[in-house]
PDB file of C-alpha atoms and ligand atoms in Angstrom:
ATOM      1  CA  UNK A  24      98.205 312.667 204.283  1.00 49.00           C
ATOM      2  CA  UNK A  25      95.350 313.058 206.761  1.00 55.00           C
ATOM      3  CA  UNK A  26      93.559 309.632 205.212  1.00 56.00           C
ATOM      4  CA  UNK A  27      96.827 308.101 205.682  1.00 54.00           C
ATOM      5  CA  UNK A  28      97.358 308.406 209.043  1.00 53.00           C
ATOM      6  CA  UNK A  29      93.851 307.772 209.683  1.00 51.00           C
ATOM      7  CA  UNK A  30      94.288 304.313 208.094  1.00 51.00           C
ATOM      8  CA  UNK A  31      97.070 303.682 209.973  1.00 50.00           C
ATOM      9  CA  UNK A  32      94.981 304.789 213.257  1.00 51.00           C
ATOM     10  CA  UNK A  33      92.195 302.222 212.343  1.00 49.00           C
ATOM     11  CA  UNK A  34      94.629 299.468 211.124  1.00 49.00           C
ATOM     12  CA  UNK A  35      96.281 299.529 214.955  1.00 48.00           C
ATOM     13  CA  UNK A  36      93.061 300.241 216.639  1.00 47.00           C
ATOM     14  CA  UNK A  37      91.147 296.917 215.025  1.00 70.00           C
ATOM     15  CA  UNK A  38      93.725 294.160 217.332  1.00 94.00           C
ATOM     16  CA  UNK A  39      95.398 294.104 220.300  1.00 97.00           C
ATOM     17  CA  UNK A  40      98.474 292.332 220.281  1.00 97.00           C
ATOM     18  CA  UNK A  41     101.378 291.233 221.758  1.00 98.00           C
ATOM     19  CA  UNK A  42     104.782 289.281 220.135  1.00 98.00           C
ATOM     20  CA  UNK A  43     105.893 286.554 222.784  1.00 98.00           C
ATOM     21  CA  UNK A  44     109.631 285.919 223.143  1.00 96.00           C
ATOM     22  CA  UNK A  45     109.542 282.399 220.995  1.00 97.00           C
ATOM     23  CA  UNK A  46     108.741 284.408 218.212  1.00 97.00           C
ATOM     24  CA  UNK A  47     104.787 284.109 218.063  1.00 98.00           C
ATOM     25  CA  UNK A  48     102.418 287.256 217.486  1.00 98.00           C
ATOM     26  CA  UNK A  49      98.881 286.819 219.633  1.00 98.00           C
ATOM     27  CA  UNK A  50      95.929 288.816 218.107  1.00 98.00           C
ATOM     28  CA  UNK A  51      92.609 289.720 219.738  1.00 98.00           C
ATOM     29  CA  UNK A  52      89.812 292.039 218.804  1.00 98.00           C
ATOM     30  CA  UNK A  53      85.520 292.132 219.906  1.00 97.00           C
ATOM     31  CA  UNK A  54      83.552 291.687 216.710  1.00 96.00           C
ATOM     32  CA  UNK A  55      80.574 292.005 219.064  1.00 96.00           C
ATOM     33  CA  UNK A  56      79.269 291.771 222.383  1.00 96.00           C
ATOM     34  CA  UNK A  57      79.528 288.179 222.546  1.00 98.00           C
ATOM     35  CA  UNK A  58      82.737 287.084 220.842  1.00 98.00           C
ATOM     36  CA  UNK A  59      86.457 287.564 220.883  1.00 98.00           C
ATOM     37  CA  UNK A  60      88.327 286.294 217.816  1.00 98.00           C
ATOM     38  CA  UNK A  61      92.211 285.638 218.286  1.00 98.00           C
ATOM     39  CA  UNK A  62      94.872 284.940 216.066  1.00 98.00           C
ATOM     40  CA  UNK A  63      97.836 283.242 216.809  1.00 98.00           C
ATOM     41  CA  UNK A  64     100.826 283.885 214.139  1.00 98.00           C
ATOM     42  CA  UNK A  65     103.468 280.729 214.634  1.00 98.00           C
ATOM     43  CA  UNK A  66     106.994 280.622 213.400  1.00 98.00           C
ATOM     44  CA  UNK A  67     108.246 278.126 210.591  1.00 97.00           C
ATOM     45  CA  UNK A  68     110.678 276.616 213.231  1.00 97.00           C
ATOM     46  CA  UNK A  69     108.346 276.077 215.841  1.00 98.00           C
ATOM     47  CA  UNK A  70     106.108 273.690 213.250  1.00 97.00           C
ATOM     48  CA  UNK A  71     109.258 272.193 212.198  1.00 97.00           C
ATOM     49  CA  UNK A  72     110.942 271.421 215.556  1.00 97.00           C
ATOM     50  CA  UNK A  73     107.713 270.906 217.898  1.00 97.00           C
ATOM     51  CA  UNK A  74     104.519 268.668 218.500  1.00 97.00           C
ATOM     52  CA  UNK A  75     102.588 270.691 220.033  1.00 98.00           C
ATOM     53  CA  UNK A  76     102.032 274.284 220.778  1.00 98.00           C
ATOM     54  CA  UNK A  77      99.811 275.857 224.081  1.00 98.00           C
ATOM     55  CA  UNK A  78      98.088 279.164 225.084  1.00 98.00           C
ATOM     56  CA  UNK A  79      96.909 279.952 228.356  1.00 98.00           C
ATOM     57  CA  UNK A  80      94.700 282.522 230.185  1.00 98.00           C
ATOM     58  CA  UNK A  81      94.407 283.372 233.479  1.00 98.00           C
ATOM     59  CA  UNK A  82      92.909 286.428 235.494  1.00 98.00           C
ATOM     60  CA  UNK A  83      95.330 288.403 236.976  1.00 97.00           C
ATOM     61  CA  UNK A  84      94.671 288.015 240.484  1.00 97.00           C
ATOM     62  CA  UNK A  85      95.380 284.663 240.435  1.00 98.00           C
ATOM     63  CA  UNK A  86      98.047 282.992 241.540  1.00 96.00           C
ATOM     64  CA  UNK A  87     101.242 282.367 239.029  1.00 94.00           C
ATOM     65  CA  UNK A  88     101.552 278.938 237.243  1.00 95.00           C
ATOM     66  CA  UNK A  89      99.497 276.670 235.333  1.00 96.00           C
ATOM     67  CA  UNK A  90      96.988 275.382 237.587  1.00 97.00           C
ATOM     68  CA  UNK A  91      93.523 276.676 236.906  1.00 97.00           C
ATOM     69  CA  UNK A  92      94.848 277.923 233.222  1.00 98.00           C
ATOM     70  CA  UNK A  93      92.205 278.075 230.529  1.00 98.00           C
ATOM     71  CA  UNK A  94      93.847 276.320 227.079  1.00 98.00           C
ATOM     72  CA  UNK A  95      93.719 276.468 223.689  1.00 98.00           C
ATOM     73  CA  UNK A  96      95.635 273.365 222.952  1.00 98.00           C
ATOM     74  CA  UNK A  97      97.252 272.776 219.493  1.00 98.00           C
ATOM     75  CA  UNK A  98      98.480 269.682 218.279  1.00 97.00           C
ATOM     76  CA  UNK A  99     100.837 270.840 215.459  1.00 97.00           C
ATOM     77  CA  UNK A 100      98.905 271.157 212.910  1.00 94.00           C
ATOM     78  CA  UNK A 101      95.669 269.976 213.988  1.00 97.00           C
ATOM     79  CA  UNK A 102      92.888 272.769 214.724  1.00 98.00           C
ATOM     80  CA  UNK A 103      92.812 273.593 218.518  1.00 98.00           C
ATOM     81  CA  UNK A 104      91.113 271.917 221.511  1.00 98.00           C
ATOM     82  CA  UNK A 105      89.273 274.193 224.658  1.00 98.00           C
ATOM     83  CA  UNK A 106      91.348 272.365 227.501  1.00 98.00           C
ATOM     84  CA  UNK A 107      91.773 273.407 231.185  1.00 98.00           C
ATOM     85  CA  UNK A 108      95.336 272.698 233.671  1.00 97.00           C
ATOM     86  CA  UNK A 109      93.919 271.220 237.089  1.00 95.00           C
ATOM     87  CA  UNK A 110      97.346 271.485 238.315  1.00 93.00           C
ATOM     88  CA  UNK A 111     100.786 272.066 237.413  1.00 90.00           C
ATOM     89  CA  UNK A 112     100.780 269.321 234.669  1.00 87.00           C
ATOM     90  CA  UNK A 113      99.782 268.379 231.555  1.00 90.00           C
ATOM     91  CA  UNK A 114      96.193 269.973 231.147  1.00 96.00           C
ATOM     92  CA  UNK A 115      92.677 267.951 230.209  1.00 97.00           C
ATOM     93  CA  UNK A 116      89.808 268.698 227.813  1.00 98.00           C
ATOM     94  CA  UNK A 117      87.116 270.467 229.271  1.00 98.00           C
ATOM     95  CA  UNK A 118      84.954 267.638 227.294  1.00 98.00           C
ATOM     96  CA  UNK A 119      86.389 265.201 229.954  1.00 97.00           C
ATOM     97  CA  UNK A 120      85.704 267.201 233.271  1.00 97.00           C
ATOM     98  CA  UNK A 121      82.121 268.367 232.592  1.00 97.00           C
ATOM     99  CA  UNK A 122      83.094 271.205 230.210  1.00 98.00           C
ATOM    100  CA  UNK A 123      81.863 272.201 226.641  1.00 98.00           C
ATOM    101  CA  UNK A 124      84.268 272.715 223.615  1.00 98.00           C
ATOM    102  CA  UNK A 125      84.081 276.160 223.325  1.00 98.00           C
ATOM    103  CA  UNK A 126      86.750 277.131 220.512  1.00 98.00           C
ATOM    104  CA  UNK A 127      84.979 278.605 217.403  1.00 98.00           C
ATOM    105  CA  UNK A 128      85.375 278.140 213.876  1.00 98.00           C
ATOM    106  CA  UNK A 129      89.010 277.257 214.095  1.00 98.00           C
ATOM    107  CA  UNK A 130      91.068 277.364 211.624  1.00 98.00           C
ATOM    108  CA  UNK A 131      95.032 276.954 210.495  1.00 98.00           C
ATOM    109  CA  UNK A 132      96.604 278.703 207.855  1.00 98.00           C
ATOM    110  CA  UNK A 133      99.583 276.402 206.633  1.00 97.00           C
ATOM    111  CA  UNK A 134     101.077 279.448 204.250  1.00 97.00           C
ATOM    112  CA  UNK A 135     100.874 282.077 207.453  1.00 97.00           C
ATOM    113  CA  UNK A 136     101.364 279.281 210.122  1.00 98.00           C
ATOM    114  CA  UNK A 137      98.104 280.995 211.533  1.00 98.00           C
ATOM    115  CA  UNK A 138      95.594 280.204 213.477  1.00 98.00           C
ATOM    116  CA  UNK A 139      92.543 282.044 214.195  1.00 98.00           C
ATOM    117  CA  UNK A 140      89.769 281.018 216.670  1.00 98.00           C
ATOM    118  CA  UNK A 141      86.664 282.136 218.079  1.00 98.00           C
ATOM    119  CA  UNK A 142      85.612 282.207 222.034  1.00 98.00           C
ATOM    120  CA  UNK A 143      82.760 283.318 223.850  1.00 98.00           C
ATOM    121  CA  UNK A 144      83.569 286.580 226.080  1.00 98.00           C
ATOM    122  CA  UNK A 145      81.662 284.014 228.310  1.00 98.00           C
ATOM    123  CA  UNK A 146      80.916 280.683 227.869  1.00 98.00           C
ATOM    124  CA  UNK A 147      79.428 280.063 231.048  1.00 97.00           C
ATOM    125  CA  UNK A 148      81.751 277.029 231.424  1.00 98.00           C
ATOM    126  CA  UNK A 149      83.634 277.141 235.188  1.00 97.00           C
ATOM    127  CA  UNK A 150      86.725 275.560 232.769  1.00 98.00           C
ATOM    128  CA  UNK A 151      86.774 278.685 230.667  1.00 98.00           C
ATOM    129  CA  UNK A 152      87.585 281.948 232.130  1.00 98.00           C
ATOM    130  CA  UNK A 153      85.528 285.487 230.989  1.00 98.00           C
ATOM    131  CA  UNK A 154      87.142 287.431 228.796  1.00 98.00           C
ATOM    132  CA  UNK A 155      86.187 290.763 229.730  1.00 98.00           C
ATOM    133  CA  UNK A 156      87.248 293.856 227.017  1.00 98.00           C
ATOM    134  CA  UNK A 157      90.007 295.861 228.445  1.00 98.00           C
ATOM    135  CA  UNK A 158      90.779 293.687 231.582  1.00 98.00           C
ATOM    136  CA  UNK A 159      94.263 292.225 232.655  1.00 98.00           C
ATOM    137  CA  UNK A 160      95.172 288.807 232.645  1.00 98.00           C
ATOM    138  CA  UNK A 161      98.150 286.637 232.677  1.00 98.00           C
ATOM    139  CA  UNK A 162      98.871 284.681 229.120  1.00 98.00           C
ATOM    140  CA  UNK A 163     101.271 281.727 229.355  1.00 98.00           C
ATOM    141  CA  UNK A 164     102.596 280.069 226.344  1.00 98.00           C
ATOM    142  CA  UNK A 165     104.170 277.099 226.007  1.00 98.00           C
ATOM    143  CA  UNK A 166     105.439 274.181 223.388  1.00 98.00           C
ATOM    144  CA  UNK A 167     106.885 271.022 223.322  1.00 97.00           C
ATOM    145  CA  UNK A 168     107.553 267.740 221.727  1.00 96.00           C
ATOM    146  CA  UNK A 169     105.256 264.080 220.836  1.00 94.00           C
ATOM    147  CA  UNK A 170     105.830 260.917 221.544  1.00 94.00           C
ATOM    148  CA  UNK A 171     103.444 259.401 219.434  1.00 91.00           C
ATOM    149  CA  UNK A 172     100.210 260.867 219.873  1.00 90.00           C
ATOM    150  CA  UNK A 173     101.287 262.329 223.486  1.00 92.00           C
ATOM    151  CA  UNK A 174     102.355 265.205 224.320  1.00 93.00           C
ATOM    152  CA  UNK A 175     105.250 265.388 226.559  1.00 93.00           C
ATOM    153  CA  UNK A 176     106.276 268.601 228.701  1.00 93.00           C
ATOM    154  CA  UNK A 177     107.728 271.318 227.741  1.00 91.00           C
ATOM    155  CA  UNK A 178     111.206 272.286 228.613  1.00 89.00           C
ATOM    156  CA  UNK A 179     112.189 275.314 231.053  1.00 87.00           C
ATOM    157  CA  UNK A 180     112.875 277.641 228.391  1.00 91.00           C
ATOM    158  CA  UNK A 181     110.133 276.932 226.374  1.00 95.00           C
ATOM    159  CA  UNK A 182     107.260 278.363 228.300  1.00 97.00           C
ATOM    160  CA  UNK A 183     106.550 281.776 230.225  1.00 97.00           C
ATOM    161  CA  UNK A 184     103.738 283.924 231.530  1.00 98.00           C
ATOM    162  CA  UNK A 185     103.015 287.425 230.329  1.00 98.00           C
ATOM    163  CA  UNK A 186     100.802 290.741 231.851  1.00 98.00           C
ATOM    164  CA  UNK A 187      98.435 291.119 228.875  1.00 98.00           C
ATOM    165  CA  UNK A 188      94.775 293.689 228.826  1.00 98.00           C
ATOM    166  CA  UNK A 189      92.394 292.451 226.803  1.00 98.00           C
ATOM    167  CA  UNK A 190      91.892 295.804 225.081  1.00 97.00           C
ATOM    168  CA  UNK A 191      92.243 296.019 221.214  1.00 97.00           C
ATOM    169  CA  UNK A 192      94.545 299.262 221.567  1.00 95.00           C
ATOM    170  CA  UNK A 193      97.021 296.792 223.223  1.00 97.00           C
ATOM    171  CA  UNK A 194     100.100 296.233 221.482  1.00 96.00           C
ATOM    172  CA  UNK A 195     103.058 295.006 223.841  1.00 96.00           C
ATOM    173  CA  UNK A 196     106.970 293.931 222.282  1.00 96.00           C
ATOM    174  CA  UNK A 197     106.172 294.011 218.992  1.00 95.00           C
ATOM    175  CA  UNK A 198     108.682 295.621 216.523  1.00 84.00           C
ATOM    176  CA  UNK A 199     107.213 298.545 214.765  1.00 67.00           C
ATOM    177  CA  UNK A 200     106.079 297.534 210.807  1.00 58.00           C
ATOM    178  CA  UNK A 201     107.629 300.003 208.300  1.00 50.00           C
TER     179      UNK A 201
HETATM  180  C1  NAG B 302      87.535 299.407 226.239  1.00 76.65           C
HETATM  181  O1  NAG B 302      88.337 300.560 226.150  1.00 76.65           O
HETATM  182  C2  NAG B 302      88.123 301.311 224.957  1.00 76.65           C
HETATM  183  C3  NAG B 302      89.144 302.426 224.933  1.00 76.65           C
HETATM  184  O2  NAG B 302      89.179 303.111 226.142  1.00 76.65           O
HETATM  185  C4  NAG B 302      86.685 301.801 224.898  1.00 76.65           C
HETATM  186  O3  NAG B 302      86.452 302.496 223.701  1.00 76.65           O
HETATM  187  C5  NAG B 302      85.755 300.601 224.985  1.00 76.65           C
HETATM  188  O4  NAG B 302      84.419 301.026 225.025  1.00 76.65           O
HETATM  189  C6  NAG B 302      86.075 299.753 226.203  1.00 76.65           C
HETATM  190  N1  NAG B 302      85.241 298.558 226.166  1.00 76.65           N
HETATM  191  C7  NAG B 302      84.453 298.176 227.168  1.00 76.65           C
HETATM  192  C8  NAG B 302      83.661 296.946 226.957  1.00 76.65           C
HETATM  193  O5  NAG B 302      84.388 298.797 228.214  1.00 76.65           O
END
């Protein structure tokens, strides 16, 4: 009894998380000083019925929207690309401003729809924002369709921003497991 609910305390203490409204589940925990690994759990519709999927961080002091976002860009099903929104539109890789690639080891489960990623808590690129254990920021989200090979913007409904902390005993609109 006692080892169960112990394991159950660990279990939840080892990612925070938070289950977005489209149906994803974002994971993050510190596997050192240096690091922060996410995981991003997709749904089988949004593979089947978009291009490409986005995930954005800001700090929370700044001002709402995309502009200045940090993003992990994912062309469905390619691994991820470290990009950055100048403005309001479609965002750039930080490869073409001046940046680094700074997305670790990614990788994409086709089984799980997962990916999982590595970033630098900081990368020391101005196109990449710090992310500090157990501080707030705002997480935007987004998909949409191809044309092609290029993205086109998403609709309305299909992007938001939420109030996230950074802290591994997060866990934000996600249904209970039995
Ligand atoms: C984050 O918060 C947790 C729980 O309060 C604490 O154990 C941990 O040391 C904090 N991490 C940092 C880097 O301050």
């Amino acid at each position: 009894m006692n080892y169960l609910l112990i394991s159950c305390l660990l279990i939840q203490a080892f990612s925070g998380r938070i289950c977005l409204s489209i149906g994803w589940t974002l994971e993050w925990s510190f596997p050192d000083s240096s690091n922060i690994d996410f995981k991003l759990i997709l749904i089988s519709d949004t593979i089947d019925n978009f291009g490409w999927v986005g995930i954005g961080l800001k700090y929370d002091e700044e001002e709402i929207g995309m502009a200045n976002a940090d993003i992990t860009n994912f062309i469905l099903t390619d691994l991820p690309t470290d990009q950055y929104s100048e403005s309001n539109s479609e965002p750039i890789y930080d490869i073409d401003i001046g940046g680094n690639e700074n997305i670790i080891n990614p990788l994409y489960d086709k089984k799980t729809f997962t990916y999982t990623w590595t970033r630098p808590i900081n990368s020391g690129d101005i196109y990449d924002k710090e992310h500090i254990e157990n501080d707030s920021y705002q997480l935007l989200w987004a998909c949409g369709q191809m044309s092609e090979d290029i993205p086109l913007k998403h609709e309305r409904e299909n992007r938001d921003t939420v109030n996230i902390e950074l802290s591994e005993e997060f866990d934000k609109d996600c249904i209970a497991e039995a």
